[in-house]
Amino acid sequence: MPPHVAVDTVHYKIFLSGKSGVGKTALAARLAGLNIPNMHYETTGIETTVVYWPVKLRENGRVLFFRLQLWDCGENALRRFDHLLPACKEQVDAVLFLFSFTDRTSFDDLSNQIAKWTGAPVGRVVKLVVGTKFDLFMHCDVAERDVRNFQETWSVPVLRGGGGQ
């Protein structure tokens, strides 16, 4: 960006939710332009990753920076420590519910995940579902019709990722 361009920064807190091994940490790394971990490891607490995403508005040419703070918390840590989920919910703007196309149980668990995020304090949170490992179609445990049915039932869009998310 040229130094003379005035840029406003818009802050968003985004929580990554999903079972262990679905690719939450890999997705955060990919969005941040970092190396994707070669081996799976359970996130032991809360890891945050900040991504700056430049945007130029079409209508007036104004430039914005989105500051996306991605919150990644391990499934076991969430179960073990009662204070982690409230911290993740505090002032959250969006939740990405992740499942793996190679793990049917992670897809079946989506309704439980979404149920944790309904209610007054988080009622206005943007909710998206991200299916990871979509490129591993030979090992796919989740059918496309299941994804369509889920989208119709829950009115939540499902994005597909692969090749490291």
XYZ file of C-alpha atoms in Angstrom:
165
model
C 0.000 0.000 0.000
C 1.327 3.444 -0.817
C 1.934 5.457 2.377
C -0.386 8.273 1.288
C -3.475 6.021 1.100
C -5.728 6.296 4.158
C -6.738 2.856 5.350
C -9.328 1.990 7.970
C -9.049 -1.304 9.812
C -12.145 -3.364 10.623
C -11.704 -5.975 13.360
C -13.409 -9.383 13.405
C -13.071 -12.238 15.881
C -13.675 -15.636 14.261
C -13.856 -18.878 16.205
C -12.931 -22.171 14.520
C -15.071 -24.993 15.891
C -14.797 -28.699 15.171
C -13.720 -32.124 16.296
C -10.058 -32.944 16.729
C -8.248 -33.586 13.454
C -10.641 -31.822 11.063
C -8.124 -29.132 10.111
C -8.824 -26.065 12.273
C -5.132 -25.284 12.832
C -4.308 -26.017 9.190
C -7.069 -23.676 7.989
C -5.816 -20.866 10.260
C -2.266 -21.388 8.988
C -3.398 -21.423 5.367
C -5.407 -18.200 5.731
C -2.400 -16.541 7.403
C -0.001 -17.689 4.681
C 1.938 -19.817 7.172
C 3.263 -23.343 6.732
C 0.623 -25.967 7.307
C 1.704 -28.460 9.981
C 2.817 -31.811 8.514
C 1.625 -33.824 11.496
C -1.604 -33.534 13.426
C -1.378 -32.391 17.005
C -4.201 -31.502 19.339
C -4.295 -27.794 20.139
C -3.709 -27.713 23.900
C -5.486 -24.439 24.658
C -6.452 -21.410 22.598
C -4.234 -20.379 19.709
C -4.945 -17.103 17.949
C -3.791 -16.157 14.472
C -4.193 -12.678 13.040
C -4.752 -12.215 9.316
C -4.926 -8.846 7.575
C -7.059 -8.943 4.447
C -7.016 -5.840 2.215
C -10.250 -4.872 0.461
C -11.013 -2.139 -2.049
C -14.680 -1.174 -2.162
C -16.107 -1.052 -5.677
C -18.570 1.762 -5.114
C -16.099 4.403 -3.909
C -12.610 2.898 -4.197
C -12.079 3.147 -0.439
C -9.465 0.736 0.929
C -10.089 -1.253 4.114
C -8.062 -3.761 6.031
C -9.983 -6.586 7.625
C -8.167 -7.729 10.749
C -9.340 -11.295 11.223
C -8.425 -12.770 14.586
C -8.853 -16.544 14.242
C -9.418 -18.413 17.508
C -8.510 -22.111 17.429
C -9.184 -24.209 20.516
C -8.657 -27.933 20.915
C -11.748 -30.062 21.405
C -10.334 -31.789 24.492
C -9.277 -28.482 26.040
C -12.819 -27.122 25.562
C -14.251 -30.145 27.359
C -11.677 -30.044 30.127
C -11.694 -26.338 30.985
C -15.075 -24.666 31.453
C -13.735 -21.137 31.004
C -12.446 -21.614 27.424
C -15.748 -21.682 25.520
C -17.064 -18.500 27.207
C -13.757 -16.789 26.331
C -14.137 -17.907 22.721
C -17.745 -16.669 22.603
C -16.927 -13.271 24.106
C -17.297 -10.563 21.432
C -17.152 -13.149 18.629
C -18.310 -12.022 15.190
C -18.334 -15.335 13.315
C -17.966 -19.062 13.834
C -16.579 -21.452 11.250
C -17.839 -24.966 11.976
C -15.379 -27.412 10.461
C -15.840 -31.025 9.473
C -13.702 -33.351 7.391
C -15.055 -35.034 4.289
C -12.937 -38.038 5.347
C -14.507 -38.283 8.832
C -18.246 -38.956 8.924
C -18.442 -38.472 12.716
C -17.182 -34.879 12.355
C -20.030 -34.184 9.904
C -22.600 -35.874 12.151
C -21.386 -33.719 15.077
C -22.161 -30.410 13.288
C -25.655 -30.117 14.800
C -24.163 -30.442 18.319
C -21.580 -27.777 17.515
C -24.158 -25.354 16.141
C -26.445 -25.954 19.135
C -23.673 -24.671 21.445
C -23.776 -21.360 19.574
C -27.487 -20.592 19.685
C -28.922 -18.203 22.206
C -29.091 -14.531 23.100
C -25.452 -13.494 23.553
C -24.326 -15.037 20.274
C -27.563 -14.823 18.300
C -26.146 -12.346 15.788
C -22.988 -14.327 15.037
C -22.296 -15.213 11.398
C -22.186 -18.985 11.026
C -20.471 -20.879 8.179
C -19.599 -24.531 7.754
C -16.306 -25.498 6.160
C -15.751 -29.028 4.882
C -12.034 -29.813 4.824
C -10.081 -32.490 2.940
C -12.522 -32.207 0.027
C -9.678 -33.060 -2.355
C -9.358 -36.549 -0.824
C -12.447 -37.782 -2.689
C -11.163 -41.377 -2.738
C -11.501 -41.423 1.063
C -14.716 -39.408 1.254
C -17.172 -40.438 3.980
C -19.639 -37.584 3.431
C -21.839 -37.600 0.315
C -22.747 -34.447 -1.591
C -26.473 -35.091 -0.980
C -25.781 -35.140 2.782
C -24.170 -31.714 2.483
C -27.127 -30.382 0.449
C -29.610 -31.760 2.993
C -27.618 -30.191 5.827
C -27.613 -26.783 4.104
C -31.375 -26.939 3.556
C -32.102 -28.076 7.125
C -29.827 -25.618 8.936
C -29.815 -22.719 6.419
C -26.047 -22.472 6.823
C -23.753 -22.351 3.784
C -21.105 -25.077 3.447
C -17.757 -24.144 1.908
C -15.385 -26.821 0.643
C -11.613 -26.824 1.107
C -8.811 -29.134 0.172
C -5.150 -29.280 -0.663
C -4.156 -28.294 2.856
C -7.618 -26.749 3.388
